[in-house]
Tab-separated table of N, CA, C and O and ligand atoms in Angstrom:
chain	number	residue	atom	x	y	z
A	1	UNK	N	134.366	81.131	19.864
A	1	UNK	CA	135.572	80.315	20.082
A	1	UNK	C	136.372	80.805	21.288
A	1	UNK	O	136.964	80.171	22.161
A	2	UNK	N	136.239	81.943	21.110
A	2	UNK	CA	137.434	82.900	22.703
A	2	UNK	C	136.751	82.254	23.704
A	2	UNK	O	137.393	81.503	24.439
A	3	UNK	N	135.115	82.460	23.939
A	3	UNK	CA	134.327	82.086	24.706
A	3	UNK	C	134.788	80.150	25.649
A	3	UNK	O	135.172	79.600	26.681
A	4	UNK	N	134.394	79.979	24.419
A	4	UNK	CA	134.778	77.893	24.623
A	4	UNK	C	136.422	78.236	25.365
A	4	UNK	O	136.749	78.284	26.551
A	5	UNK	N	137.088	78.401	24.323
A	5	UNK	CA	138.782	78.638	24.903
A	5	UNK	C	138.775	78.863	26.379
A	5	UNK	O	139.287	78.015	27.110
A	6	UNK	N	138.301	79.802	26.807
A	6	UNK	CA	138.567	80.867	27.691
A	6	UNK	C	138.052	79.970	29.033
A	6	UNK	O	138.607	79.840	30.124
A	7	UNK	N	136.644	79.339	28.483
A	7	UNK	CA	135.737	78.304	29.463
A	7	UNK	C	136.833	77.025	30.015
A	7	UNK	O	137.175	76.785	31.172
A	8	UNK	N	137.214	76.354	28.796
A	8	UNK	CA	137.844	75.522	28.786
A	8	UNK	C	139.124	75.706	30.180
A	8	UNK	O	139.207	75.355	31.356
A	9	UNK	N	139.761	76.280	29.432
A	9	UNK	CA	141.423	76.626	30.135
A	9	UNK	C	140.847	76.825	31.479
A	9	UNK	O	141.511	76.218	32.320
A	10	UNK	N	139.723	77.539	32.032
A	10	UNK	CA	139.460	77.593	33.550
A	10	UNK	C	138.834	76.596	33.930
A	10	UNK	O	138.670	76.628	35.150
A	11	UNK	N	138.215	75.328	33.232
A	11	UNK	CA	138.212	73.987	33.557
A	11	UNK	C	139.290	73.403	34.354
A	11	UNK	O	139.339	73.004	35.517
A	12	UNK	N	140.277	73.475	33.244
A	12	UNK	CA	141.268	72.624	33.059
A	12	UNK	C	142.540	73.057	34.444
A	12	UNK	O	143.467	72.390	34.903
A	13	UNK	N	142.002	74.558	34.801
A	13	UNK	CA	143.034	74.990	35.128
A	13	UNK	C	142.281	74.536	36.853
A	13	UNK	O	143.101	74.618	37.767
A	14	UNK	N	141.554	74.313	37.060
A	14	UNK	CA	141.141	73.757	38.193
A	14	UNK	C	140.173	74.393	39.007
A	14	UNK	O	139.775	74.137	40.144
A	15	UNK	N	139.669	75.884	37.627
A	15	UNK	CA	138.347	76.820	38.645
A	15	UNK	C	137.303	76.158	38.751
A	15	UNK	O	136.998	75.077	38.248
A	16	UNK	N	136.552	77.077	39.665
A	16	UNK	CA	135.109	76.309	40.151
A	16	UNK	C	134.269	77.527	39.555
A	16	UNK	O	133.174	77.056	39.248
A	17	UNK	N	134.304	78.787	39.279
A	17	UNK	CA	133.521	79.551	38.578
A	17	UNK	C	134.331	80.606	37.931
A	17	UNK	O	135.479	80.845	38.304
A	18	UNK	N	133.793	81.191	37.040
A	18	UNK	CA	134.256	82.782	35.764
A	18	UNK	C	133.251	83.881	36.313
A	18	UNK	O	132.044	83.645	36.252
A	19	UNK	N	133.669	84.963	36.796
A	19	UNK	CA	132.801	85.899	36.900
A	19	UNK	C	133.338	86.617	35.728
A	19	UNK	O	134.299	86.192	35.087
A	20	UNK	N	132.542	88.004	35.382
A	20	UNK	CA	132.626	88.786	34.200
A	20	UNK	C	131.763	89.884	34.533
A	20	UNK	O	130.736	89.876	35.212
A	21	UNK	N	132.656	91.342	33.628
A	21	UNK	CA	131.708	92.238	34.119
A	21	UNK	C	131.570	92.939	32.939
A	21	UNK	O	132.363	92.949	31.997
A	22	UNK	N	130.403	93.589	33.050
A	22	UNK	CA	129.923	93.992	31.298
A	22	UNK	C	128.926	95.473	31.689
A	22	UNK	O	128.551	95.923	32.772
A	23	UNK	N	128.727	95.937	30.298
A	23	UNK	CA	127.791	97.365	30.734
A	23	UNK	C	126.322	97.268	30.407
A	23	UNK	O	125.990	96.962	29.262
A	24	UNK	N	125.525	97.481	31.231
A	24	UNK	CA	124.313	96.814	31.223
A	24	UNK	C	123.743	97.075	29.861
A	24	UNK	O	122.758	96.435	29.495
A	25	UNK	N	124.344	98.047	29.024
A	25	UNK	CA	123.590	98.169	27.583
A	25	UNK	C	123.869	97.492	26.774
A	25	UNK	O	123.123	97.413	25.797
A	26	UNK	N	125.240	96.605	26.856
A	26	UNK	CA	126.053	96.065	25.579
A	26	UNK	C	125.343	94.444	25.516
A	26	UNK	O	125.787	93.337	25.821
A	27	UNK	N	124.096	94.893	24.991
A	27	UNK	CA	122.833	93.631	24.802
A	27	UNK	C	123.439	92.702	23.806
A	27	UNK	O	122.869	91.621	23.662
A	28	UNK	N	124.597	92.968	23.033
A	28	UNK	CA	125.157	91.961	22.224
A	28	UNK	C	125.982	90.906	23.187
A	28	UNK	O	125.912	89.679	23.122
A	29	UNK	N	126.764	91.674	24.081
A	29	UNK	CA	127.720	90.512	25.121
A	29	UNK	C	127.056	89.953	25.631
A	29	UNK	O	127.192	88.730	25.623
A	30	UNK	N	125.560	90.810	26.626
A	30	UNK	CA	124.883	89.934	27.720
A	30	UNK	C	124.524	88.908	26.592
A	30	UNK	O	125.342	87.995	26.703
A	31	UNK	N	123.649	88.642	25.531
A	31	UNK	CA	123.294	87.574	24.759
A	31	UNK	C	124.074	86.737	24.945
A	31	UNK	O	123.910	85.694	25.578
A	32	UNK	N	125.287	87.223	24.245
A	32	UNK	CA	126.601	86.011	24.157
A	32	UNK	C	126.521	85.276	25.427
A	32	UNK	O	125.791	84.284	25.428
A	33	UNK	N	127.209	85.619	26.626
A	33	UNK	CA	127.290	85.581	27.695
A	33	UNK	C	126.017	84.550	28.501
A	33	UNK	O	125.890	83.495	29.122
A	34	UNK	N	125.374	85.509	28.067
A	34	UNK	CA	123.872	84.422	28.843
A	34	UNK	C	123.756	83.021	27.853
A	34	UNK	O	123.522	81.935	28.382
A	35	UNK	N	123.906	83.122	26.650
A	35	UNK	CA	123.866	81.744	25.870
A	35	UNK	C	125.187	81.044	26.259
A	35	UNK	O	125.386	79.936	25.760
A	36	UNK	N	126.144	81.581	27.124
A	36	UNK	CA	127.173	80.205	27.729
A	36	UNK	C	126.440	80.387	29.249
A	36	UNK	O	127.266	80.404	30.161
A	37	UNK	N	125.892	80.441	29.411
A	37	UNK	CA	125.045	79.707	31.284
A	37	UNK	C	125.399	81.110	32.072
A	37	UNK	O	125.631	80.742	33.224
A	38	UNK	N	125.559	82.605	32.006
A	38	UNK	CA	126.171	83.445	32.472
A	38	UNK	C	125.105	84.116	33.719
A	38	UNK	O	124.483	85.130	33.405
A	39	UNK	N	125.056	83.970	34.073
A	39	UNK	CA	123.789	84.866	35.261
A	39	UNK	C	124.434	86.098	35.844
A	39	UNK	O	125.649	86.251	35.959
A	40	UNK	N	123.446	87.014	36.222
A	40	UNK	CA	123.805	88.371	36.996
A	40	UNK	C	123.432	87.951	38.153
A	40	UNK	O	122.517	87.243	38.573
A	41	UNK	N	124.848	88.861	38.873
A	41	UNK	CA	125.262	88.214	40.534
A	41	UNK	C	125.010	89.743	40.872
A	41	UNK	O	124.552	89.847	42.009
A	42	UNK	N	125.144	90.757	40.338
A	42	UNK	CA	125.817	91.911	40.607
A	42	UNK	C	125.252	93.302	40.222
A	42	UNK	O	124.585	93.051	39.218
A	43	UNK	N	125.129	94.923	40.519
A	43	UNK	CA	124.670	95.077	39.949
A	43	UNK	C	125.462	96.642	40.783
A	43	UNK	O	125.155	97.105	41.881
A	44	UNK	N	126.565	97.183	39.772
A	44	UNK	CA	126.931	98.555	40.650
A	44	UNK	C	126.486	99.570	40.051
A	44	UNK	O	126.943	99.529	38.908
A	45	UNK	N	125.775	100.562	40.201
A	45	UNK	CA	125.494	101.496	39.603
A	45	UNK	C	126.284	103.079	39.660
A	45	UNK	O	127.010	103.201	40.647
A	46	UNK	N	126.255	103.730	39.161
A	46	UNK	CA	126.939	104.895	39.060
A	46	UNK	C	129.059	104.421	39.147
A	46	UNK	O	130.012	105.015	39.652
A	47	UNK	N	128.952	103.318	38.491
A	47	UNK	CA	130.320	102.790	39.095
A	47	UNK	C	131.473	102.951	38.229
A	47	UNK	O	132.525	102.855	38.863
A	48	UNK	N	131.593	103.126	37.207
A	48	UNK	CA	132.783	104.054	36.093
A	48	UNK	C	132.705	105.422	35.396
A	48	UNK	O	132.104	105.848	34.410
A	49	UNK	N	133.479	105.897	36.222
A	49	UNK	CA	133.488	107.449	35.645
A	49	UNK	C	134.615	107.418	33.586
A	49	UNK	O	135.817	107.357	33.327
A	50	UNK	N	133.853	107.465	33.044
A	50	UNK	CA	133.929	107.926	31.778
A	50	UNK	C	134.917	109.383	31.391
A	50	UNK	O	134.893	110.444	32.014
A	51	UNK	N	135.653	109.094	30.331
A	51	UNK	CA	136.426	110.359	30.023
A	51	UNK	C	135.970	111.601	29.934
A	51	UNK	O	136.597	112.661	29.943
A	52	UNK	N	134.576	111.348	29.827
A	52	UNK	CA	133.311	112.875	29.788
A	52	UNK	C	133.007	113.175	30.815
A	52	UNK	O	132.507	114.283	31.008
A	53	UNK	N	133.232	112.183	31.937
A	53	UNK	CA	133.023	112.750	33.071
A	53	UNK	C	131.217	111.972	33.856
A	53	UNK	O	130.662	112.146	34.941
A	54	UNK	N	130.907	111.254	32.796
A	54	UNK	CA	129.469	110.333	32.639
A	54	UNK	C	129.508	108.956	33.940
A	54	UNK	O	130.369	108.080	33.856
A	55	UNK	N	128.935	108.954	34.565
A	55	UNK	CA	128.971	107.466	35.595
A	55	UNK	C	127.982	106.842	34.632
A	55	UNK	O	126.888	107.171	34.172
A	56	UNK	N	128.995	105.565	34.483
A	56	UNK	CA	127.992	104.091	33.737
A	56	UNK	C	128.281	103.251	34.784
A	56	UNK	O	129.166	103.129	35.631
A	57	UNK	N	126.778	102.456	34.310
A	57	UNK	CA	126.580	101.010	35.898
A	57	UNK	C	127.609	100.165	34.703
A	57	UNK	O	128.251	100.392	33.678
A	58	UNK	N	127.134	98.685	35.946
A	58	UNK	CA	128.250	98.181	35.709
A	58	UNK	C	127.857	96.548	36.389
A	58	UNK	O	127.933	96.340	37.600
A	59	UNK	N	127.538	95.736	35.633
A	59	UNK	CA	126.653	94.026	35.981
A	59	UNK	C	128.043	93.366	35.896
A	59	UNK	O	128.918	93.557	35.052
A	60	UNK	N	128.044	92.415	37.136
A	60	UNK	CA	128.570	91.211	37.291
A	60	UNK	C	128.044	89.815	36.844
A	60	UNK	O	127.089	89.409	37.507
A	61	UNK	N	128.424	89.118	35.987
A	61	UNK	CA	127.953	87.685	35.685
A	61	UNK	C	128.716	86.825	35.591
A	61	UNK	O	129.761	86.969	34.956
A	62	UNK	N	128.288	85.370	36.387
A	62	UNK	CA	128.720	84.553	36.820
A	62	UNK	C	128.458	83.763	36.347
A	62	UNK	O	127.397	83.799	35.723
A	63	UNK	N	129.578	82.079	36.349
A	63	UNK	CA	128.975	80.505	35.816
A	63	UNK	C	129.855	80.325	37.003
A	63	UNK	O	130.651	80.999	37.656
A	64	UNK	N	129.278	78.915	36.996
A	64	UNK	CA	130.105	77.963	38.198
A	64	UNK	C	130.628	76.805	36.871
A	64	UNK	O	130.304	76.783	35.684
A	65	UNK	N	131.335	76.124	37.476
A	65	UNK	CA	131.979	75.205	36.551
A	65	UNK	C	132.330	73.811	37.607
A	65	UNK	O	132.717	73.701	38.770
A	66	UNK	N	131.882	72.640	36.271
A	66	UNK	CA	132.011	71.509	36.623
A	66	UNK	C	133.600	71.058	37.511
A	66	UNK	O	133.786	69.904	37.897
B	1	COA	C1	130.359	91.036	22.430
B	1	COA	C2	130.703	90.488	21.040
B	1	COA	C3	132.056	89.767	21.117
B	1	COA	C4	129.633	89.506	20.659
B	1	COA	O1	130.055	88.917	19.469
B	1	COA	P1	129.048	88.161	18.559
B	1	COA	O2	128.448	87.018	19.299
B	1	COA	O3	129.713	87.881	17.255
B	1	COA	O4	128.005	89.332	18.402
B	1	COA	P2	126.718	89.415	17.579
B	1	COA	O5	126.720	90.778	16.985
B	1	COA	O6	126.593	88.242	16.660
B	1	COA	O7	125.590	89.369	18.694
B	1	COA	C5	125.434	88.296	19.575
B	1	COA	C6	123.964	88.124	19.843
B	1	COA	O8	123.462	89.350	20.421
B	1	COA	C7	122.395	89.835	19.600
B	1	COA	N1	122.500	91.301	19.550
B	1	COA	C8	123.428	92.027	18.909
B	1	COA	N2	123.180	93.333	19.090
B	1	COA	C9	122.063	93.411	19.838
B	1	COA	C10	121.299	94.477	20.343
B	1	COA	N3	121.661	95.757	20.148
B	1	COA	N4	120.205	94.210	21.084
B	1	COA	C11	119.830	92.932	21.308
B	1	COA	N5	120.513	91.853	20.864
B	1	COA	C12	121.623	92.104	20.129
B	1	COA	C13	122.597	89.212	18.233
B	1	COA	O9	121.382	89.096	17.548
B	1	COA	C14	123.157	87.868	18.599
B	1	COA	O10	122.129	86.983	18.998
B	1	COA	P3	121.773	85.689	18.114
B	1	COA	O11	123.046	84.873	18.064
B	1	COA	O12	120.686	85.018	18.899
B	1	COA	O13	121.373	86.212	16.785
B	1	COA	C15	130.768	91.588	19.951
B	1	COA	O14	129.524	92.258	19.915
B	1	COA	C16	131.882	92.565	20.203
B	1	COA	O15	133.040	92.314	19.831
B	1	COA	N6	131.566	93.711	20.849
B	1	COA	C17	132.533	94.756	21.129
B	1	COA	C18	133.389	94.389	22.319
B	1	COA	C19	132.562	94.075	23.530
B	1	COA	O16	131.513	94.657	23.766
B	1	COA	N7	133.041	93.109	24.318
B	1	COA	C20	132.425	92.712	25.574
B	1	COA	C21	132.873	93.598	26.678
B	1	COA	S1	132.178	93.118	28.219
């Protein structure tokens, strides 16, 4: 529902695309994500330093909108 909402309102609001950025492991969002039309544009690696001190990558995904 956040998903639709979220789609919607940047319809409405007059965008032409949603980018989004996610951690390449969190295989539950990419699912989500890819089942609303989401594609990888992007792809930074070593790109958030973590409170441990750990670099996690870091995927960009994109829709264009009607
Ligand atoms: C991302 C999130 C909102 C997805 O919500 P959801 O759609 O209810 O999540 P689900 O657990 O039902 O998983 C969605 C899909 O991914 C699949 N999935 C879940 N965990 C998975 C895993 N470890 N590996 C592969 N697929 C997985 C599920 O099977 C489901 O697919 P299906 O609908 O075809 O069965 C939820 O996982 C969440 O709140 N995560 C924590 C916050 C977060 O990660 N937000 C995104 C930040 S970018």
């Amino acid at each position: 529902m956040l998903m639709e909402s979220c789609i919607s309102w940047a319809q409405e609001a007059g965008a032409h695309k949603i980018t989004l950025e996610v951690f390449p492991h969190n295989d539950a969002a990419l699912t989500l994500y890819r089942k609303f039309g989401f594609q990888q544009e992007g792809y930074f690696s070593r790109h958030l330093r973590r409170s441990n001190g750990d670099l996690w990558d870091l995927m960009v995904l994109s829709r264009f909108l009607k």
